[in-house]
Amino acid sequence: MPCKFCSEKPVIQLPNSERKLCKSCFIKYFERKAIRTINKYKLIEENDHVVIAVSGGKDSLSLLHLLKKYCQKRNNKIKLSVLQIDEGIKDYRDISIEDTKKFCKSFGIKLHIASYEKETGKTLDKIKKQHKKTIACSMCGVLRRYLLNKYSRKLKATKLATGHNLDDEAQSIIMNQFRHNIALSARLGPITGVKKDPRFIPRIKPFYFLTEKEVATYAYLHNLISKFNECPYCEESNRFFIRDMLNDVEAKYPGTKHSIVASFIEVLPLLKKKYKNQEINSCRLCKEPTSSEICSACKVKEKIKS
Amino acid sequence: MPKIYLEKEDKILEVKELLVSDILKSLKINPTTVLITKNNELILDDVKLSKEDRISIIPVISGG
Ligand code: SF4
Ligand SMILES: [Zn+2]
Ligand SMILES: [Zn+2]
C-alpha cells in the first residue's frame, strides 16, 4: 500500500499506528516531531551554544544532521560543537571516532574529544582487564556522564544535546523503577536539571518522542548508518535485558513504550518538585558538582587506581 | 528461494517463506528491532518477495 499522503512507496509503518509513510513524508514527519519537542520544552533558544554528544552511532549522527539543518534555518544564531568521548575500546570506538571525524568535517563543525585515558590514565580496555568482575557499563556510564558535563562546561556550552530516543528513555524509567531509584528518574525528561546550577550543563534530548526504529530509519535514509558495530562489553549491562523485555512487550502490545514515557512525563513535574531541594556539593577531590561528598567518577577513579 | 542477509551475524540464509513478516517470525526476529532493505531501499514487512529476491536485515539496536 502506498504512503498515506502520496502515492510513493512506503519506507516505514509508524509505530503504534496504521500509518505508512514514504521517504519524503517520513522525513518531514520526523523533523517536525523533533522540532515540536525542541519548541515545547524550550530545549534550544537563540544564542545557545549547543554541544552535541556524538558517539558515531545512528542516533547521534542523526541528531547532528537534524540540528545542523535546524540552525541553518535560524540563520545560525545557535552555535554548534561536537564532543566525543573516547573510552578506549579497541576495534569499536576507534572505528566510530573515524566516522565522527568524517561527518564533522563534511558538516563543518568542530570536533572535541575527551578520553578516559587522559582523565584516568587508563583506557576502558585496560580498566576492564584489571577488573574483570566489574560490569564495564557501570564504570563507563559514570565516567562518560562526568566527562560530558565537565568538557561541555569547559567549551562554554549552554546545552548538551544527546541522541537519546524514546526507547532509551523508556528503558531508563523502567530500570529506575526496578531498582527503586526514583531520585535518578527526576533527572530524566526531555531537558534535565532539577534545579539550575551553573556547574551542570542542561542535557537536551530532541529525539525524546521518536522511537529507535524511527531514528534508525531517518539515519538510513540519510546514509548515516555505518557497518554494524557493537561494544564488546555491552552484553554485561542490565539495560540490554530491559531493552529486549520492552521490545517483546511492545510486539505483543503495541504502544507500550509510548505509554511508559507519556505516563512518566505526567509525573515528572512532581518528581522534580520533590527533589528540588537536594543539595549540590563540590566533590572533595575534583570539585565537580555532586550530591554526595565524593562524586561517583572519583569513586570509580579510586577503584581503578591500582 | 529468497536469500536473507543478516547484517549482525554477517551471513546469508535461504528461507522458504515469501512474506517478509513470516520470514521474521520464522527467524524469531522482532520487527521493531530491525530495518529491512531490498536493493538498498527500505521495505515493510507486508511485502511479498519473489523467489529470486535478496533482502538484508539490519539491526536498529546497537550497544554502547
Ligand atoms: S556498552 Fe557499556 S562499556 Fe560499552 S561503551 Fe556503552 S556504557 Fe561503555
Ligand atoms: Zn508520502
Ligand atoms: Zn570528583
Short mmCIF file of N, CA and C and ligand atoms in Angstrom, two decimals, chain A residues 146 283 285-288 294-295 297-298, ligand 3:
data_model
loop_
_atom_site.label_atom_id
_atom_site.label_comp_id
_atom_site.label_asym_id
_atom_site.label_seq_id
_atom_site.Cartn_x
_atom_site.Cartn_y
_atom_site.Cartn_z
N TYR A 146 30.28 12.16 33.50
CA TYR A 146 31.19 13.10 34.14
C TYR A 146 31.96 13.93 33.11
N CYS A 283 32.63 18.13 44.76
CA CYS A 283 33.37 16.92 45.13
C CYS A 283 34.66 17.30 45.87
N LEU A 285 37.39 15.82 46.03
CA LEU A 285 38.62 15.51 45.29
C LEU A 285 38.77 16.31 44.00
N CYS A 286 37.69 16.44 43.23
CA CYS A 286 37.86 17.05 41.90
C CYS A 286 37.09 18.35 41.74
N LYS A 287 36.27 18.70 42.75
CA LYS A 287 35.50 19.96 42.74
C LYS A 287 34.32 19.96 41.77
N GLU A 288 34.11 18.86 41.07
CA GLU A 288 32.94 18.79 40.19
C GLU A 288 31.68 18.66 41.06
N ILE A 294 31.97 12.78 47.80
CA ILE A 294 32.89 12.46 46.70
C ILE A 294 32.05 12.02 45.51
N CYS A 295 32.36 12.54 44.34
CA CYS A 295 31.49 12.25 43.19
C CYS A 295 31.69 10.82 42.70
N ALA A 297 32.38 9.69 39.82
CA ALA A 297 33.54 9.50 38.94
C ALA A 297 34.81 9.31 39.76
N CYS A 298 34.96 10.10 40.82
CA CYS A 298 36.15 9.95 41.66
C CYS A 298 36.16 8.60 42.37
ZN ZN C 3 35.11 14.03 41.98
#
